[in-house]
CSV table of C-alpha atoms in Angstrom, one decimal:
chain,number,residue,atom,x,y,z
A,96,MET,CA,-10.1,-0.1,-39.2
A,97,ILE,CA,-11.4,0.9,-35.7
A,98,ASN,CA,-10.1,4.3,-34.8
A,99,VAL,CA,-9.8,4.4,-31.0
A,100,THR,CA,-7.2,6.7,-29.3
A,101,LEU,CA,-5.0,5.8,-26.3
A,102,ARG,CA,-6.6,8.8,-24.5
A,103,GLN,CA,-10.0,7.3,-24.9
A,104,LEU,CA,-8.8,4.0,-23.6
A,105,ARG,CA,-7.5,5.8,-20.5
A,106,TYR,CA,-10.7,7.7,-20.0
A,107,PHE,CA,-12.8,4.5,-20.3
A,108,ASP,CA,-10.5,2.7,-17.8
A,109,ALA,CA,-11.0,5.5,-15.3
A,110,LEU,CA,-14.7,5.4,-15.8
A,111,ALA,CA,-14.8,1.6,-15.4
A,112,ARG,CA,-12.8,1.9,-12.1
A,113,HIS,CA,-14.7,4.8,-10.6
A,114,GLY,CA,-18.2,4.0,-11.9
A,115,HIS,CA,-19.0,7.7,-11.9
A,116,PHE,CA,-18.4,10.4,-14.6
A,117,GLY,CA,-17.5,13.1,-12.1
A,118,ARG,CA,-14.9,11.1,-10.2
A,119,ALA,CA,-13.5,9.7,-13.4
A,120,ALA,CA,-13.2,13.1,-15.0
A,121,GLU,CA,-11.4,14.4,-11.8
A,122,ALA,CA,-9.0,11.5,-11.9
A,123,CYS,CA,-8.2,12.3,-15.6
A,124,SER,CA,-8.0,16.0,-14.9
A,125,ILE,CA,-10.6,16.9,-17.6
A,126,SER,CA,-14.1,18.3,-17.5
A,127,GLN,CA,-17.0,15.9,-17.2
A,128,PRO,CA,-18.6,16.9,-20.6
A,129,ALA,CA,-15.2,16.3,-22.3
A,130,LEU,CA,-15.0,12.9,-20.8
A,131,SER,CA,-18.5,12.0,-21.8
A,132,MET,CA,-17.9,13.1,-25.4
A,133,GLN,CA,-14.7,11.0,-25.6
A,134,ILE,CA,-16.6,7.9,-24.3
A,135,LYS,CA,-19.4,8.5,-26.8
A,136,GLU,CA,-16.9,8.8,-29.7
A,137,MET,CA,-15.3,5.5,-28.5
A,138,GLU,CA,-18.7,3.8,-28.5
A,139,GLU,CA,-19.4,5.0,-32.0
A,140,ALA,CA,-16.0,3.8,-33.2
A,141,LEU,CA,-16.5,0.3,-31.6
A,142,GLY,CA,-20.1,0.1,-32.7
A,143,GLY,CA,-21.5,-0.8,-29.3
A,144,LEU,CA,-22.7,0.6,-26.0
A,145,LEU,CA,-20.1,0.5,-23.2
A,146,LEU,CA,-22.2,1.9,-20.4
A,147,GLU,CA,-25.6,1.9,-18.9
A,148,ARG,CA,-26.1,5.5,-17.9
A,149,SER,CA,-28.3,6.8,-15.0
A,150,ALA,CA,-28.6,10.1,-13.2
A,151,ARG,CA,-26.2,9.1,-10.3
A,152,GLN,CA,-23.9,6.4,-11.6
A,153,VAL,CA,-22.9,4.4,-14.6
A,154,ALA,CA,-22.7,0.6,-15.0
A,155,LEU,CA,-20.8,-1.3,-17.7
A,156,THR,CA,-22.7,-3.2,-20.3
A,157,ARG,CA,-21.7,-6.8,-20.9
A,158,PHE,CA,-19.6,-5.6,-23.8
A,159,GLY,CA,-18.1,-2.9,-21.6
A,160,GLU,CA,-17.1,-5.5,-19.0
A,161,GLU,CA,-15.4,-7.7,-21.5
A,162,LEU,CA,-13.6,-4.7,-23.0
A,163,ALA,CA,-12.5,-3.3,-19.6
A,164,GLY,CA,-10.1,-6.2,-18.9
A,165,ARG,CA,-8.6,-5.9,-22.4
A,166,VAL,CA,-8.2,-2.1,-22.1
A,167,ARG,CA,-6.3,-2.6,-18.8
A,168,ASP,CA,-3.9,-5.0,-20.5
A,169,ILE,CA,-3.3,-2.6,-23.3
A,170,LEU,CA,-2.7,0.3,-21.0
A,171,ARG,CA,-0.3,-1.8,-18.9
A,172,SER,CA,1.6,-2.8,-22.0
A,173,VAL,CA,1.8,0.9,-23.1
A,174,ASP,CA,3.1,1.9,-19.7
A,175,GLU,CA,5.7,-0.8,-19.8
A,176,LEU,CA,7.0,0.6,-23.0
A,177,GLY,CA,8.0,3.7,-21.1
A,178,ASP,CA,9.4,1.5,-18.3
A,179,PHE,CA,11.6,-0.3,-20.9
A,180,ALA,CA,12.9,3.1,-22.0
A,181,ARG,CA,13.7,4.2,-18.5
A,182,ALA,CA,15.3,0.9,-17.7
A,183,SER,CA,17.8,1.4,-20.4
A,184,ARG,CA,19.2,4.6,-18.8
A,185,ASP,CA,22.1,4.6,-16.4
A,186,ARG,CA,20.2,6.9,-14.0
A,187,LEU,CA,16.9,6.8,-12.1
A,188,ALA,CA,14.5,9.2,-13.8
A,189,GLY,CA,10.9,9.7,-14.8
A,190,ARG,CA,7.7,8.6,-13.0
A,191,LEU,CA,7.9,6.3,-10.0
A,192,ARG,CA,4.5,5.2,-8.5
A,193,ILE,CA,5.0,3.9,-5.0
A,194,GLY,CA,2.3,2.4,-2.8
A,195,MET,CA,2.6,2.1,1.0
A,196,ILE,CA,0.5,0.7,3.8
A,197,PRO,CA,-0.9,3.2,6.5
A,198,THR,CA,1.2,1.7,9.3
A,199,ILE,CA,4.4,2.6,7.4
A,200,ALA,CA,3.7,5.7,5.3
A,201,PRO,CA,3.5,8.4,8.0
A,202,TYR,CA,6.8,7.3,9.6
A,203,LEU,CA,9.0,6.3,6.7
A,204,LEU,CA,7.6,8.2,3.7
A,205,PRO,CA,9.1,11.7,4.5
A,206,LYS,CA,12.6,10.2,4.8
A,207,ILE,CA,12.2,8.1,1.7
A,208,ILE,CA,11.0,11.0,-0.4
A,209,GLY,CA,13.8,13.2,0.9
A,210,ASN,CA,16.5,10.7,0.2
A,211,LEU,CA,15.1,9.8,-3.3
A,212,THR,CA,14.8,13.4,-4.2
A,213,ARG,CA,18.4,14.1,-3.0
A,214,LEU,CA,20.0,11.0,-4.6
A,215,HIS,CA,17.8,10.9,-7.8
A,216,PRO,CA,16.5,14.4,-8.5
A,217,GLU,CA,15.1,13.5,-11.9
A,218,LEU,CA,12.5,11.1,-10.4
A,219,ASP,CA,8.9,12.2,-10.4
A,220,ILE,CA,7.6,10.4,-7.3
A,221,GLN,CA,3.9,9.6,-6.9
A,222,VAL,CA,2.7,8.1,-3.7
A,223,ARG,CA,-0.4,6.0,-2.9
A,224,GLU,CA,-1.3,5.1,0.7
A,225,THR,CA,-3.9,2.3,1.2
A,226,LEU,CA,-4.4,-1.2,2.5
A,227,THR,CA,-2.4,-4.2,1.3
A,228,PRO,CA,-5.2,-5.9,-0.8
A,229,LYS,CA,-5.7,-2.6,-2.8
A,230,LEU,CA,-1.9,-2.2,-3.3
A,231,ILE,CA,-1.7,-5.7,-4.6
A,232,ARG,CA,-4.6,-5.2,-7.0
A,233,GLU,CA,-3.2,-1.9,-8.3
A,234,LEU,CA,0.2,-3.4,-8.8
A,235,ALA,CA,-1.3,-6.2,-10.9
A,236,GLU,CA,-3.3,-3.7,-12.9
A,237,GLY,CA,-0.1,-1.7,-13.6
A,238,ARG,CA,-1.3,1.4,-11.7
A,239,LEU,CA,1.7,1.1,-9.3
A,240,ASP,CA,5.4,0.3,-9.9
A,241,THR,CA,6.1,-1.0,-6.5
A,242,ALA,CA,4.7,-1.2,-2.9
A,243,ILE,CA,6.3,-1.1,0.5
A,244,LEU,CA,4.4,-3.3,2.9
A,245,ALA,CA,4.6,-6.2,5.4
A,246,LEU,CA,5.7,-9.5,4.0
A,247,PRO,CA,4.8,-12.1,2.9
A,248,VAL,CA,2.1,-11.3,0.4
A,249,SER,CA,2.5,-14.7,-1.4
A,250,GLU,CA,1.3,-13.4,-4.7
A,251,PRO,CA,2.8,-15.6,-7.6
A,252,SER,CA,3.0,-12.7,-10.0
A,253,LEU,CA,5.0,-10.5,-7.7
A,254,THR,CA,8.7,-10.4,-6.7
A,255,GLU,CA,9.2,-9.9,-2.9
A,256,VAL,CA,12.3,-8.4,-1.5
A,257,ALA,CA,12.7,-8.4,2.3
A,258,LEU,CA,14.3,-5.2,3.6
A,259,PHE,CA,14.4,-5.3,7.4
A,260,THR,CA,12.4,-6.5,10.4
A,261,GLU,CA,11.1,-4.4,13.3
A,262,THR,CA,9.6,-5.3,16.6
A,263,PHE,CA,6.3,-4.4,18.1
A,264,LEU,CA,6.2,-2.6,21.5
A,265,LEU,CA,3.5,-2.7,24.1
A,266,VAL,CA,1.8,0.7,24.8
A,267,ARG,CA,0.1,1.0,28.2
A,268,PRO,CA,-1.3,3.9,30.3
A,269,ALA,CA,1.5,5.9,32.0
A,270,THR,CA,0.3,4.6,35.4
A,271,ASP,CA,1.5,1.1,34.3
A,272,GLU,CA,5.1,2.3,34.0
A,273,GLY,CA,7.4,-0.2,35.7
A,274,THR,CA,4.9,-3.0,36.2
A,275,PRO,CA,5.6,-6.5,34.8
A,276,VAL,CA,5.2,-6.9,31.0
A,277,PRO,CA,2.4,-9.2,30.3
A,278,SER,CA,3.0,-12.3,28.2
A,279,SER,CA,1.1,-12.9,24.9
A,280,GLU,CA,-1.2,-15.3,26.9
A,281,MET,CA,-2.0,-12.5,29.5
A,282,LEU,CA,-2.8,-10.1,26.7
A,283,ARG,CA,-5.8,-12.3,25.8
A,284,GLU,CA,-7.4,-11.3,29.1
A,285,MET,CA,-6.8,-7.6,28.7
A,286,ARG,CA,-8.6,-5.0,26.7
A,287,LEU,CA,-6.5,-5.1,23.6
A,288,LEU,CA,-7.1,-2.2,21.2
A,289,LEU,CA,-6.6,-3.0,17.5
A,290,LEU,CA,-6.8,-1.4,14.1
A,291,GLU,CA,-10.0,-2.1,12.1
A,292,GLU,CA,-10.3,-5.2,9.9
A,293,GLY,CA,-8.3,-5.0,6.7
A,294,HIS,CA,-5.1,-3.8,8.3
A,295,CYS,CA,-2.4,-6.5,8.2
A,296,PHE,CA,-1.0,-5.1,11.5
A,297,ARG,CA,-4.3,-6.1,13.2
A,298,GLU,CA,-3.7,-9.7,12.0
A,299,GLN,CA,-0.1,-9.6,13.2
A,300,ALA,CA,-1.1,-8.5,16.7
A,301,LEU,CA,-3.8,-11.1,16.9
A,302,SER,CA,-1.3,-13.8,15.7
A,303,PHE,CA,1.2,-12.8,18.5
A,304,CYS,CA,-1.6,-13.3,21.0
A,305,LYS,CA,-2.7,-16.5,19.3
A,306,MET,CA,-6.2,-15.2,18.9
A,307,GLN,CA,-8.6,-15.3,15.9
A,308,SER,CA,-10.5,-12.2,17.2
A,309,PRO,CA,-10.2,-9.8,20.1
A,310,PRO,CA,-11.6,-11.2,23.4
A,311,ARG,CA,-13.7,-8.1,24.1
A,312,GLU,CA,-15.9,-6.0,21.8
A,313,ILE,CA,-14.5,-2.5,21.6
A,314,LEU,CA,-14.2,0.3,19.0
A,315,ASP,CA,-11.6,-0.5,16.4
A,316,ALA,CA,-9.4,2.3,15.2
A,317,ASN,CA,-8.3,3.2,11.6
A,318,SER,CA,-4.9,4.7,12.7
A,319,LEU,CA,-2.2,4.0,15.1
A,320,SER,CA,-2.5,7.5,16.4
A,321,THR,CA,-6.1,6.8,17.5
A,322,LEU,CA,-5.0,3.6,19.3
A,323,VAL,CA,-2.3,5.4,21.3
A,324,GLN,CA,-4.7,8.2,22.3
A,325,MET,CA,-7.2,5.6,23.4
A,326,VAL,CA,-4.6,4.0,25.6
A,327,SER,CA,-3.7,7.4,27.0
A,328,ALA,CA,-7.3,7.8,28.0
A,329,GLY,CA,-7.1,4.6,30.0
A,330,ILE,CA,-9.3,2.5,27.7
A,331,GLY,CA,-6.9,-0.4,27.2
A,332,VAL,CA,-3.5,-1.4,25.8
A,333,THR,CA,-2.2,-1.8,22.3
A,334,LEU,CA,0.8,-2.8,20.2
A,335,ILE,CA,2.6,-0.5,17.7
A,336,PRO,CA,5.6,-1.0,15.4
A,337,GLU,CA,8.8,0.5,16.6
A,338,MET,CA,9.0,3.0,13.7
A,339,ALA,CA,5.8,4.6,14.9
A,340,VAL,CA,7.0,5.2,18.5
A,341,PRO,CA,8.7,8.6,18.1
A,342,VAL,CA,5.7,10.1,16.3
A,343,GLU,CA,2.7,8.6,18.1
A,344,THR,CA,3.9,8.7,21.7
A,345,LYS,CA,5.4,12.2,21.6
A,346,SER,CA,2.3,13.9,23.1
A,347,ALA,CA,0.5,10.9,24.7
A,348,SER,CA,0.5,10.0,28.4
A,349,VAL,CA,1.6,6.3,27.9
A,350,SER,CA,4.4,4.0,28.8
A,351,LEU,CA,6.3,1.7,26.5
A,352,ALA,CA,7.5,-1.8,27.2
A,353,ARG,CA,9.3,-4.5,25.2
A,354,PHE,CA,8.1,-8.1,25.3
A,355,LYS,CA,10.5,-11.0,26.2
A,356,ASN,CA,12.0,-13.0,23.3
A,357,PRO,CA,10.7,-14.0,20.9
A,358,GLN,CA,9.4,-10.5,20.5
A,359,PRO,CA,6.5,-9.9,18.0
A,360,SER,CA,7.8,-8.4,14.8
A,361,ARG,CA,7.1,-7.9,11.1
A,362,THR,CA,9.2,-8.0,8.0
A,363,ILE,CA,9.1,-4.9,5.8
A,364,GLY,CA,9.7,-5.4,2.2
A,365,MET,CA,9.1,-4.2,-1.4
A,366,VAL,CA,7.1,-5.9,-4.0
A,367,TRP,CA,6.7,-5.4,-7.8
A,368,ARG,CA,5.5,-7.3,-10.8
A,369,LYS,CA,7.9,-10.1,-12.0
A,370,THR,CA,7.5,-8.7,-15.5
A,371,SER,CA,8.5,-5.1,-14.6
A,372,PRO,CA,11.3,-3.8,-16.7
A,373,LEU,CA,12.3,-1.6,-13.7
A,374,ALA,CA,13.4,-4.5,-11.5
A,375,ARG,CA,17.0,-3.4,-11.4
A,376,GLN,CA,16.1,0.2,-10.6
A,377,LEU,CA,13.6,-0.9,-7.9
A,378,LEU,CA,16.4,-2.9,-6.2
A,379,GLN,CA,18.4,0.3,-6.1
A,380,ILE,CA,15.4,2.1,-4.6
A,381,SER,CA,15.0,-0.7,-2.0
A,382,GLU,CA,18.5,0.3,-0.7
A,383,VAL,CA,17.3,3.9,-0.3
A,384,VAL,CA,14.3,2.6,1.7
A,385,CYS,CA,16.6,0.8,4.1
A,386,LEU,CA,18.8,3.9,4.3
A,387,SER,CA,15.7,5.9,5.2
A,388,ALA,CA,14.8,3.5,8.0
A,389,GLY,CA,18.3,3.4,9.3
A,390,LYS,CA,18.6,-0.3,8.5
A,391,VAL,CA,20.9,-2.5,6.4
A,392,ARG,CA,19.1,-4.7,4.0
A,393,GLY,CA,19.6,-8.4,4.9
A,394,ARG,CA,20.0,-7.8,8.7
A,395,ASN,CA,17.4,-7.3,11.4
A,396,ALA,CA,17.9,-5.6,14.7
A,397,ASN,CA,19.5,-8.7,16.2
A,398,GLY,CA,21.9,-9.1,13.3
A,399,SER,CA,20.2,-12.1,11.7
A,400,PRO,CA,19.0,-12.2,8.1
A,401,PRO,CA,15.3,-11.7,7.4
A,402,ARG,CA,13.4,-13.3,4.6
A,403,SER,CA,15.4,-13.3,1.4
A,404,ALA,CA,14.2,-11.9,-1.9
A,405,ARG,CA,11.7,-14.2,-3.6
A,406,ALA,CA,11.2,-14.0,-7.4
């Protein structure tokens, strides 16, 4: 009988993901020598080398690569045992791992955490902020319970629940206050500032302008804050989601304008694995997200329904 512990499986999974003993040890909150010893004992128990070790990094052997996927499946199943136990309770309690994209987290996260803590004080909330592709991958691997992002994600293994829609506003230098609002076609001829590649908000802005790429080469930003400050400096114009306006324009010398209908917008929603035992609890949490945004689920700013939940 092979004697491999659950702890060793978690350490190996961390090492496979980080590819570095130091970073894996930090993620597991243990010392690097202790991690190394546990991996060595795991190799001895399995009778094969899992890693190719070098001074700076580690690489998985062929055996290690084959094992890594199986280990992730085992750990996901173990985590789901805890989820089943939590799902049987009448109250929301225990660990809740929420992912969120960067164009939502700074503006909605404080209110979500505040409301969840007030309404469900027994929740242990852990937050991860990153781009949509990483959130989807971490959901699939069982490292997140749910994610709040822009829909659709069109991932067959995930349930999508639309929460609300919000419009995008045009941000221009303060000197443009009161001038006619450009159409989407006119924006193509302007210096449009965008987030760097990988942000879904960049693709949404380009889609509104019916462009595959920006018409002029200019420094892309990695935050909405940087975009607004660049506009304030007179470098160009940009679009930002409505929830970001109070925070990002508070100390910037810019003017805001709404586009004519149909206005550019995005649908904010929650996604989770179809197999998640916490689906009922996550639906409850989706109501708290809407409360935090000052929205009613199922209605957008114009009173019409957004995308419905898709299982």
